[in-house]
CSV table of C-alpha atoms and ligand atoms in Angstrom, one decimal:
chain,number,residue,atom,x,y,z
A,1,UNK,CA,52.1,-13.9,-20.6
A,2,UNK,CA,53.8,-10.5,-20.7
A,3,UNK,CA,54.1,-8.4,-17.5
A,4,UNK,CA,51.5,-6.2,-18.8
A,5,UNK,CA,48.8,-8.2,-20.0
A,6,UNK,CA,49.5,-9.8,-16.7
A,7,UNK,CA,48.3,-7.0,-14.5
A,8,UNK,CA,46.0,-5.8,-17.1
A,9,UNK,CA,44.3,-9.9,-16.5
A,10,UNK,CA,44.4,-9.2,-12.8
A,11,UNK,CA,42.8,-5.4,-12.8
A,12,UNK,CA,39.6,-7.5,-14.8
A,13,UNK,CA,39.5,-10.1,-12.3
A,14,UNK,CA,39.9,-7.6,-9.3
A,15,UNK,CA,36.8,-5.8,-10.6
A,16,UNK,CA,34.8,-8.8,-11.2
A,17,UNK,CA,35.6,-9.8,-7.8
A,18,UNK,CA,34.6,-6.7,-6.6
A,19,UNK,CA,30.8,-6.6,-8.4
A,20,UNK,CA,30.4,-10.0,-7.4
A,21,UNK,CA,30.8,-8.4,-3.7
A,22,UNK,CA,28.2,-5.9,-4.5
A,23,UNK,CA,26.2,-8.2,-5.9
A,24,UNK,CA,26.1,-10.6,-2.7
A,25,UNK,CA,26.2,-7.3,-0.9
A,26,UNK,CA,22.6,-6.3,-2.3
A,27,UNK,CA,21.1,-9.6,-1.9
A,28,UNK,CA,22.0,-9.7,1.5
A,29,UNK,CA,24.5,-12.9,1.1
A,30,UNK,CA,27.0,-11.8,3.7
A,31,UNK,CA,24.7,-10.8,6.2
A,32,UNK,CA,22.6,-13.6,7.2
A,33,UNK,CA,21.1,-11.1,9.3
A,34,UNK,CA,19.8,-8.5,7.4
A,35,UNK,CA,16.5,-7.8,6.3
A,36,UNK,CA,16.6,-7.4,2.4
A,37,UNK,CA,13.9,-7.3,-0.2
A,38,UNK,CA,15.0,-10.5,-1.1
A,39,UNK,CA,13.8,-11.9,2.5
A,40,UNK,CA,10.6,-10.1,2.3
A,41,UNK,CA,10.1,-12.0,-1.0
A,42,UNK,CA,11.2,-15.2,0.3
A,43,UNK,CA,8.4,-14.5,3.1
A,44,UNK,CA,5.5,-13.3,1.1
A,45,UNK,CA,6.0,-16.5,-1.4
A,46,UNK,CA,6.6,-18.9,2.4
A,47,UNK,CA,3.4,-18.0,3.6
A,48,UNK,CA,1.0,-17.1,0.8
A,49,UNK,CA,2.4,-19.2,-1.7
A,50,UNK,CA,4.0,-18.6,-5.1
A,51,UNK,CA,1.1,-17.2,-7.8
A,52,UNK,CA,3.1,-16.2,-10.6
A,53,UNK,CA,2.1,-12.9,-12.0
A,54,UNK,CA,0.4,-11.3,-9.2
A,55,UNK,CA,1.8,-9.0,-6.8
A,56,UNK,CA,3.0,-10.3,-3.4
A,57,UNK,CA,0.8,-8.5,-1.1
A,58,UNK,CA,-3.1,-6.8,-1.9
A,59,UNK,CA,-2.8,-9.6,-5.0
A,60,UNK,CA,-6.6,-9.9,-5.3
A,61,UNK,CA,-8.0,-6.1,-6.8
A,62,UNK,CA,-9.8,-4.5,-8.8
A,63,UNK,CA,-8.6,-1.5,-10.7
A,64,UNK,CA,-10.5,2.0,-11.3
A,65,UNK,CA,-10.5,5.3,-13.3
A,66,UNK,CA,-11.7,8.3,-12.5
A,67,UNK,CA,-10.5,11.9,-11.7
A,68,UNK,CA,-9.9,14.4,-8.5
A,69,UNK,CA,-11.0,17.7,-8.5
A,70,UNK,CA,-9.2,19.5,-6.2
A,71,UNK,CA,-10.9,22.4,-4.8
A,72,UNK,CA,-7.4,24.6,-4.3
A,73,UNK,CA,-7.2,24.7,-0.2
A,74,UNK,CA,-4.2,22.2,-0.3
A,75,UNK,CA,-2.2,24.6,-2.4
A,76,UNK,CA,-1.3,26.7,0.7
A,77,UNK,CA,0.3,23.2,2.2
A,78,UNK,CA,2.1,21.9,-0.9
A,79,UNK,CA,3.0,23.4,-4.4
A,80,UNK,CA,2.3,19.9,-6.1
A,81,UNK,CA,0.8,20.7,-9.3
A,82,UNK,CA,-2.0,18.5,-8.3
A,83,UNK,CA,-3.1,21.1,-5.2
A,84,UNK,CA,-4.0,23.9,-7.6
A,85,UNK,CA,-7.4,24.5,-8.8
A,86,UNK,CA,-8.9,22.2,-11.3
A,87,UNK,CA,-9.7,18.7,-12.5
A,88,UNK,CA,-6.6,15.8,-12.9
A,89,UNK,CA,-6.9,12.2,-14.5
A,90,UNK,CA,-6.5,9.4,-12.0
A,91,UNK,CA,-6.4,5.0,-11.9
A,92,UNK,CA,-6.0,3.3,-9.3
A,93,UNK,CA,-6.8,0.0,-7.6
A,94,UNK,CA,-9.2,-1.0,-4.9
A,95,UNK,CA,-7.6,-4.8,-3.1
A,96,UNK,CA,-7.6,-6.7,0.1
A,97,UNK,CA,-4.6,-7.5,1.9
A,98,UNK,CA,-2.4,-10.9,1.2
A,99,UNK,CA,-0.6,-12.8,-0.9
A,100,UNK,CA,-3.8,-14.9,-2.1
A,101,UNK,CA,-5.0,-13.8,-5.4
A,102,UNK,CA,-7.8,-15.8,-5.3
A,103,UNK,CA,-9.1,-15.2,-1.7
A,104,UNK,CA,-12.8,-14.9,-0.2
A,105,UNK,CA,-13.9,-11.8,0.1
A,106,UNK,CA,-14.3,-10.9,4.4
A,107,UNK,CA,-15.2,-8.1,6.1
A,108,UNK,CA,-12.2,-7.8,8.4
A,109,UNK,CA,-9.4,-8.2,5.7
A,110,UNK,CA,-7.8,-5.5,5.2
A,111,UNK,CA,-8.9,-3.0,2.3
A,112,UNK,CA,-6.5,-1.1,0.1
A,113,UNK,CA,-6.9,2.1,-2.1
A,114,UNK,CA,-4.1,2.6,-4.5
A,115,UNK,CA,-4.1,6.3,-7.2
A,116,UNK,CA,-2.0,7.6,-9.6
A,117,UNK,CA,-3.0,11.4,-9.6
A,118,UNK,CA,-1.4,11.8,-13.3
A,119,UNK,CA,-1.2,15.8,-14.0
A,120,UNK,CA,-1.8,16.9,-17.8
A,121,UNK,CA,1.2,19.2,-16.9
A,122,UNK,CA,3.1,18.1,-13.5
A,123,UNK,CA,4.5,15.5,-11.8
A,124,UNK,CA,2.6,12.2,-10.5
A,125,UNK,CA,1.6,10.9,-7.6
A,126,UNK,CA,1.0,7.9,-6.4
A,127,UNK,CA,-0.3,6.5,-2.9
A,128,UNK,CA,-1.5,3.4,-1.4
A,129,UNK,CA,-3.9,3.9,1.7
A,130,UNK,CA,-5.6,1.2,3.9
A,131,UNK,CA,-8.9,0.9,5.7
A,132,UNK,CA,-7.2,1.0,9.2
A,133,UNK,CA,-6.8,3.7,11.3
A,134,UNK,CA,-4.0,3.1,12.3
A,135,UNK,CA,-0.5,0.5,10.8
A,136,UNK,CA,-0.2,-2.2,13.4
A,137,UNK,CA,3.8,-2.7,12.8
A,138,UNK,CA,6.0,0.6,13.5
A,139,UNK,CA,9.3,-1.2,11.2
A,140,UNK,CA,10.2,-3.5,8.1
A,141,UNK,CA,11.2,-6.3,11.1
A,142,UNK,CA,7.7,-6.5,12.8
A,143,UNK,CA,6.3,-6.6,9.7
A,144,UNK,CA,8.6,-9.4,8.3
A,145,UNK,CA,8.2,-11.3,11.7
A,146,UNK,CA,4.6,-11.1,11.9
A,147,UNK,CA,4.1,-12.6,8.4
A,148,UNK,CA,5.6,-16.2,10.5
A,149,UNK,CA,4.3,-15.1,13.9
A,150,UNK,CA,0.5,-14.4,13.1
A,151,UNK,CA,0.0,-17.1,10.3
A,152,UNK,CA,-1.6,-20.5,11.0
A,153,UNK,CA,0.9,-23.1,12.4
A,154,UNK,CA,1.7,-25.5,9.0
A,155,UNK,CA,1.6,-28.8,11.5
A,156,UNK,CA,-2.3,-28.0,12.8
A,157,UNK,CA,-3.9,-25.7,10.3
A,158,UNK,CA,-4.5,-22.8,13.5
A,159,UNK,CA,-3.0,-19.7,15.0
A,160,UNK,CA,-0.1,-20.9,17.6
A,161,UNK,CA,-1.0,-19.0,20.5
A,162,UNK,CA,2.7,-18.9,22.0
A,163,UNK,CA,4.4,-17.6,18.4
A,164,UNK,CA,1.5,-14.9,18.6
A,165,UNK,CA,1.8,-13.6,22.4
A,166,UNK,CA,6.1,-14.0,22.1
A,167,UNK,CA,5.4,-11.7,18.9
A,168,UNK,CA,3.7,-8.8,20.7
A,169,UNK,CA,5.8,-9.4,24.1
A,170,UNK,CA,8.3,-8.0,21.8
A,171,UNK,CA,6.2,-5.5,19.8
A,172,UNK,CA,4.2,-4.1,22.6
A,173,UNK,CA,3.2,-0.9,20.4
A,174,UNK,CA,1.5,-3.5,17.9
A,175,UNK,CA,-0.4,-4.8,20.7
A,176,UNK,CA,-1.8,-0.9,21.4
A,177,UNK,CA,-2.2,-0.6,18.0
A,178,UNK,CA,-4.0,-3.7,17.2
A,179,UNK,CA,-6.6,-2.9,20.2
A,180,UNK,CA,-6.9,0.5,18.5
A,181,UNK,CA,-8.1,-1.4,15.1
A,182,UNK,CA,-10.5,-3.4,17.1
A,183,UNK,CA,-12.6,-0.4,18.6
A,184,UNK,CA,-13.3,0.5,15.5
A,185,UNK,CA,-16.3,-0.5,13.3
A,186,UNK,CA,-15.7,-1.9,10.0
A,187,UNK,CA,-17.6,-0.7,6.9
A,188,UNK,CA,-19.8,-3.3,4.8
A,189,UNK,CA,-18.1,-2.5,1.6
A,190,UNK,CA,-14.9,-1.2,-0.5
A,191,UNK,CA,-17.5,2.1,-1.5
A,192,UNK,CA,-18.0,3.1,2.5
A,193,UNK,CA,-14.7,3.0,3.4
A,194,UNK,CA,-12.6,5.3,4.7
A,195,UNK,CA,-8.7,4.7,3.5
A,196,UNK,CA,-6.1,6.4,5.3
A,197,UNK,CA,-2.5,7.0,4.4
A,198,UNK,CA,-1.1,6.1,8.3
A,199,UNK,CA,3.2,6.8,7.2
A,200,UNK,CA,3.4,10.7,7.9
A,201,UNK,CA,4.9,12.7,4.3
A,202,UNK,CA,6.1,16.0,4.4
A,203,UNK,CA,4.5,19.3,2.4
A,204,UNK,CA,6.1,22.0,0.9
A,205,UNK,CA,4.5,24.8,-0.3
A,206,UNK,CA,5.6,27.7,-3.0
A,207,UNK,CA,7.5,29.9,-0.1
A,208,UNK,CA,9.2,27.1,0.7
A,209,UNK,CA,7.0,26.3,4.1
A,210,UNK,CA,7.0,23.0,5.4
A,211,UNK,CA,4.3,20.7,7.4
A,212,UNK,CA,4.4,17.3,8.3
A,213,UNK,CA,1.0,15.8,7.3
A,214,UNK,CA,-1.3,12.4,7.1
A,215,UNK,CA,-3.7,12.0,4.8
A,216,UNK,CA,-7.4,10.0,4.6
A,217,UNK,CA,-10.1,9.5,1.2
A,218,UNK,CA,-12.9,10.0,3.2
A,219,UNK,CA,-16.3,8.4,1.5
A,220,UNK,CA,-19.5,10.4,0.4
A,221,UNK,CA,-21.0,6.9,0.6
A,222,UNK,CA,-22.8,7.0,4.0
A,223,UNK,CA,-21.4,4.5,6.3
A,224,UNK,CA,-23.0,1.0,6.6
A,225,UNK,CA,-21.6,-1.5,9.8
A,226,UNK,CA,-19.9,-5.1,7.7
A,227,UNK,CA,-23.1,-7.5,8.6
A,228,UNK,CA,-22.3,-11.2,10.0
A,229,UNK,CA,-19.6,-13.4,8.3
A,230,UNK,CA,-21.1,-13.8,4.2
A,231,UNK,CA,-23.2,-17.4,4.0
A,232,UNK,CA,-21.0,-18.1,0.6
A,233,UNK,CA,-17.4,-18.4,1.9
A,234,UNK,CA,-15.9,-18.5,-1.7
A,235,UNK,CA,-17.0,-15.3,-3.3
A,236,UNK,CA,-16.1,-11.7,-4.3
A,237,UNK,CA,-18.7,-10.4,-2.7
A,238,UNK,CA,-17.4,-7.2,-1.6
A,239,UNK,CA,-15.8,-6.7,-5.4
A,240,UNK,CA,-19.2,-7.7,-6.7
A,241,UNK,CA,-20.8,-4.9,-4.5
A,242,UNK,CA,-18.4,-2.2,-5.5
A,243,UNK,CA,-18.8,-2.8,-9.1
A,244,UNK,CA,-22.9,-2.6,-8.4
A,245,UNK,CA,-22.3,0.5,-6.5
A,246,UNK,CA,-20.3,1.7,-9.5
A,247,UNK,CA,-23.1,1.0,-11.8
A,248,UNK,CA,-25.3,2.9,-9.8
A,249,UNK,CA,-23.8,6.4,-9.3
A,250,UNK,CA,-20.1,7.4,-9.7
A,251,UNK,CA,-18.5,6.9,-6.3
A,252,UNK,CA,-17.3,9.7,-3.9
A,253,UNK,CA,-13.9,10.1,-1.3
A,254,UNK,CA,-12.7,13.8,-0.1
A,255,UNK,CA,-8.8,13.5,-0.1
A,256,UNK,CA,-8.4,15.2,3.7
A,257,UNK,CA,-5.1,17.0,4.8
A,258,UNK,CA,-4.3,16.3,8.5
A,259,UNK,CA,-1.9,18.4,10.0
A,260,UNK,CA,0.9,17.6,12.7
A,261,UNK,CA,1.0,19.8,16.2
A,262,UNK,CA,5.2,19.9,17.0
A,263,UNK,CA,5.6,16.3,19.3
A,264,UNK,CA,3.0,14.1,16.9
A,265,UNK,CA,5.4,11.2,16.0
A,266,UNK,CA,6.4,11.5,12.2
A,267,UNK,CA,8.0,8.1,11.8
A,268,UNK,CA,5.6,5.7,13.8
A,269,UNK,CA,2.5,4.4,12.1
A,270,UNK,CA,1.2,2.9,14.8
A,271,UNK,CA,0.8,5.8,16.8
A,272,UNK,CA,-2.5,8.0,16.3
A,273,UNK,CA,-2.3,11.8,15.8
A,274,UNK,CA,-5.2,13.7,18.3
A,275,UNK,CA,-8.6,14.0,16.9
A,276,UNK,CA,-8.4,17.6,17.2
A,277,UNK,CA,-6.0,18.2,14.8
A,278,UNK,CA,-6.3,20.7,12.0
A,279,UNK,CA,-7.7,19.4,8.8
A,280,UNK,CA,-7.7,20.1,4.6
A,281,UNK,CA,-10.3,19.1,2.3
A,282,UNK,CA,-8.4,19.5,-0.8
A,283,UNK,CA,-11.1,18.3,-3.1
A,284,UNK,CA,-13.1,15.0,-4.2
A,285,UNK,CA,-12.0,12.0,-5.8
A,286,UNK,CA,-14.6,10.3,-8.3
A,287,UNK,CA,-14.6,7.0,-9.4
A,288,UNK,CA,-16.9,6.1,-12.5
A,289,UNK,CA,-15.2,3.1,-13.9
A,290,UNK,CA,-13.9,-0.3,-12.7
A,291,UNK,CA,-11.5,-2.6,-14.6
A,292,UNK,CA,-10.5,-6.1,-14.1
A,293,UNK,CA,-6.9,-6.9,-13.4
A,294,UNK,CA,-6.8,-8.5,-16.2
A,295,UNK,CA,-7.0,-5.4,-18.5
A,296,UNK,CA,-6.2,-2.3,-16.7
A,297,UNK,CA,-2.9,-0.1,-17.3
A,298,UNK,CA,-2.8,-0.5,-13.2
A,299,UNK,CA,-2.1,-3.4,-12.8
A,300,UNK,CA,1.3,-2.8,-14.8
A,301,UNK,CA,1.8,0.1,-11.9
A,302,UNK,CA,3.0,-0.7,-8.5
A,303,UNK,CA,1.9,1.7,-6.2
A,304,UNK,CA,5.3,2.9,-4.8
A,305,UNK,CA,4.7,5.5,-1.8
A,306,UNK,CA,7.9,7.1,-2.9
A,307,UNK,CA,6.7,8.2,-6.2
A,308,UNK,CA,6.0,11.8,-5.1
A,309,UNK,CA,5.7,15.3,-6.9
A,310,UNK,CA,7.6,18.1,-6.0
A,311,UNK,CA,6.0,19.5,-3.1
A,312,UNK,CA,5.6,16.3,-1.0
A,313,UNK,CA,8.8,14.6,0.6
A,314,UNK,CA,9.0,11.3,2.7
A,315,UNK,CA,9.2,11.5,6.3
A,316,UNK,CA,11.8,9.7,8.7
A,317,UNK,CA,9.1,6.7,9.0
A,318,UNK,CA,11.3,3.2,8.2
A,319,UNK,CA,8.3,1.6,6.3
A,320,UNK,CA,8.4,3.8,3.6
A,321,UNK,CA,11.4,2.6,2.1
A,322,UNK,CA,11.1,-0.6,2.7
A,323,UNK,CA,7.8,-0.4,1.4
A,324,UNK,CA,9.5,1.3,-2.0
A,325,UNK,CA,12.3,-1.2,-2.3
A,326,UNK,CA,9.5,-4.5,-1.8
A,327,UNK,CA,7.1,-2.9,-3.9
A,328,UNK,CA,9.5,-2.7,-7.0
A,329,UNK,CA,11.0,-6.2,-6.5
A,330,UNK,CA,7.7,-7.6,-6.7
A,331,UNK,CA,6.7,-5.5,-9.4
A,332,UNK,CA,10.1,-6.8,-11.1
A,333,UNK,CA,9.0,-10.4,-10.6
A,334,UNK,CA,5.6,-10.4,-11.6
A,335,UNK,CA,6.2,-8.2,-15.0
A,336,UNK,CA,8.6,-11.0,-15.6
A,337,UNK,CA,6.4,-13.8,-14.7
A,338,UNK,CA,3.3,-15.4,-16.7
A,339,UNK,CA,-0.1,-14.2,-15.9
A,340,UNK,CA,-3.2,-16.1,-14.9
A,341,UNK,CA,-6.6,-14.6,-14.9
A,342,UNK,CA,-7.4,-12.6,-11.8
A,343,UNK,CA,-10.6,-13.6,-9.4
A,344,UNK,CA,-12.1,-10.9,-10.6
A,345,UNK,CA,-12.7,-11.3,-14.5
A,346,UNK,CA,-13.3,-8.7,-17.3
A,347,UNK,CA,-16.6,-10.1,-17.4
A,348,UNK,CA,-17.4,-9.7,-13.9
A,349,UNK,CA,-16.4,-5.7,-14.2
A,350,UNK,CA,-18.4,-5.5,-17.3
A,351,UNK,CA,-21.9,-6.6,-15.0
B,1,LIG,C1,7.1,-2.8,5.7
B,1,LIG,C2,5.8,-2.7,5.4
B,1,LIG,C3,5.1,-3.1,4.1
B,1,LIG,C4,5.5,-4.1,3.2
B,1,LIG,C5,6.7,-4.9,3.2
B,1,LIG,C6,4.5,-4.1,2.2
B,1,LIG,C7,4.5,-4.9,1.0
B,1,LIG,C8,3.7,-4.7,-0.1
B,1,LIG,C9,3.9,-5.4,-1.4
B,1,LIG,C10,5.0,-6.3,-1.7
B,1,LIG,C11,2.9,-5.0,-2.2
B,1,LIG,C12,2.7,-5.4,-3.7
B,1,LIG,C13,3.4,-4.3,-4.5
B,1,LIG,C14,3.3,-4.6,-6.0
B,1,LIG,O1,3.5,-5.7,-6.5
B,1,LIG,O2,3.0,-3.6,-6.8
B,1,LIG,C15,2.0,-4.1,-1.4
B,1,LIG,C16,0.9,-3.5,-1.9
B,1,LIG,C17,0.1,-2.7,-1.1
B,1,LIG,N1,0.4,-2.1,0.1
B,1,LIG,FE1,2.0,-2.6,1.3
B,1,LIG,N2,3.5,-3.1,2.5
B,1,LIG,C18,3.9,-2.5,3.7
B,1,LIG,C19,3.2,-1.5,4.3
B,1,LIG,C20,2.1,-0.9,3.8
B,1,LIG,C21,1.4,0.2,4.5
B,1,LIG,C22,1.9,1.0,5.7
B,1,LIG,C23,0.3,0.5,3.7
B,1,LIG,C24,-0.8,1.5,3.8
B,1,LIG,C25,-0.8,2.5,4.7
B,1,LIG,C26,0.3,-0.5,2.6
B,1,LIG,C27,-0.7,-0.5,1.6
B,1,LIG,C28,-0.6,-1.3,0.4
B,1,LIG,C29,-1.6,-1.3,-0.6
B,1,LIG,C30,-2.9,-0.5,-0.6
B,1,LIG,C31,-1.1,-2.2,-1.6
B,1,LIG,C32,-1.8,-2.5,-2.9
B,1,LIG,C33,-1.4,-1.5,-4.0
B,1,LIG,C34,-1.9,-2.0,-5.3
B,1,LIG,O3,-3.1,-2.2,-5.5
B,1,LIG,O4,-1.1,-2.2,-6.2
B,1,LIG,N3,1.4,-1.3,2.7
B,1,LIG,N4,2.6,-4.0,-0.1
């Protein structure tokens, strides 16, 4: 070989060399340490299981349509396009918490609300809420340790007792936060529930004004308490009731606005803000169709609460991008992946 085509040979496999680094960089190879989306993956499938096609977390839905009217009092917060008077499209995806796509419906799992405010002319916006009031993990690592630490111990079937009081020994504030969740009462269905967004986001408004906000779908549904544990373990009871409700009368949420005093922690979800803080109603989501999985455009949409319009910005909280970077790798491998039919069928939408 000629002394050129020599160090033109080496040049090719120094930079192969060097992606390869990046690659095992990314996946988190060379740190055995590090949490990585792969890990979270690796997690979700260890203690859920693998169901091909279905998201790793919230994998049992239903998804919606509707619209939100927005009544112009958020425009003085934020200059999103979606703030300003008048009447913008929206889908979206009610879902309880877990990797199990086929799951019973109970009262006390947790209850998701995911929109996509889609602007004829404007940015989108998309958000994923939850029926606590408050997150019980402040960071990506309690969240990754908890999946382990709080599921049933493989050998006997039951919660181990000593992985679940080391784990809040070393996440006291999860502790706080979980007695928090248990004061409060649960509602008996997906159509009185209250969803709240818990990470703090920032607003901007036209002049440039900033606050650092929260926000909650509050339901025009009157509140109902959850009754005692539902007689028929394997159902979709609550999904059954919010597509009756649907049928009924269009359903109801006022998107709320809470703002921050200076000192109300911006980057810790499991921290309450004080009730007397100021509040927004910016205007009233309505909800007059429900989908099955199965067909609806959302469930090709993963709810990432980093896709935001101009006008709202993340905070410091370190969920949100780990929430972005997991959310897209499990949207990456279950667009890839084969899909079975969801619990929820076209059928049972269509009652
Ligand atoms: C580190 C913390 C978190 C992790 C790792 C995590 C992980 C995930 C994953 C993997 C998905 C499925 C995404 C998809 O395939 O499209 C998901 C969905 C969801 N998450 Fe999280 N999550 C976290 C925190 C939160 C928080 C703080 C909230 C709410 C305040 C939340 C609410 C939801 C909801 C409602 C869905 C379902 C969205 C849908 O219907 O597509 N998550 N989460």
């Amino acid at each position: 070989m000629r002394k050129g085509s020599i160090a033109g040979f080496a040049a090719v496999v120094a930079i192969v060399a060097a992606v390869a680094v990046l690659f095992a960089y990314a996946a988190g190879w060379l740190s055995p340490g590090k949490l990585t989306p792969g890990r979270f993956v690796d997690r979700f499938k260890q203690v859920s299981g693998r169901h091909p096609g279905f998201r790793l977390n919230h994998a049992k839905g239903l998804c919606f349509a509707g619209w939100f009217d927005s009544d112009g009092q958020g425009a003085a917060l934020s200059r999103a396009t979606i703030f300003q008077p008048g009447r913008v499209r929206v889908i979206g995806r009610f879902s309880l918490g877990g990797g199990m796509p086929y799951q019973a419906d109970k009262a006390n799992t947790v209850r998701g609300l995911a929109i996509s405010f889609m602007p004829a002319h404007g940015e989108e916006w998309r958000t994923a809420m939850i029926n606590l009031p408050v997150f019980p993990f402040a960071t990506p690592q309690a969240f990754y340790d908890q999946m382990l630490a709080l599921a049933p111990d493989p050998a006997t079937g039951k919660p181990n007792p000593a992985r679940i009081q080391a784990f809040f020994a070393k996440y006291p504030e999860s502790a706080n936060a979980l007695k928090l969740i248990q004061s409060q009462p649960v509602s008996s269905g997906f159509e009185n529930s209250a969803f709240n967004s818990l990470d703090a986001f920032r607003f901007i408004n036209a002049n440039g004004e900033t606050a650092w906000v929260r926000w909650s779908m509050l339901p025009v549904q009157p509140f109902a308490p959850a009754g005692p544990a539902h007689p028929q373990a394997d159902t979709n009871y609550l999904f059954d009731a919010l597509i009756a409700s649907v049928r009924e009368h269009p359903l109801q949420w006022h998107l709320l606005i809470t703002i921050a005093q200076p000192g109300d922690p911006t980057d810790d979800a499991t921290i309450p803000w004080p009730s007397d803080r100021k509040q927004v109603d910016a205007g009233t989501l309505t909800i007059n169709q429900v989908e099955s999985d199965d067909t609806s455009p959302a469930r090709d949409t993963t709810f990432d609460p980093l896709v935001l319009p101009d006008g709202i910005a993340p905070s410091a909280d370190p969920l949100l991008n780990a929430r972005s970077v997991v959310y897209v790798r499990s949207f990456t491998l279950r667009e890839g992946e084969h899909k079975s039919p969801a619990a929820v069928s076209p059928a049972d939408a269509e009652k």
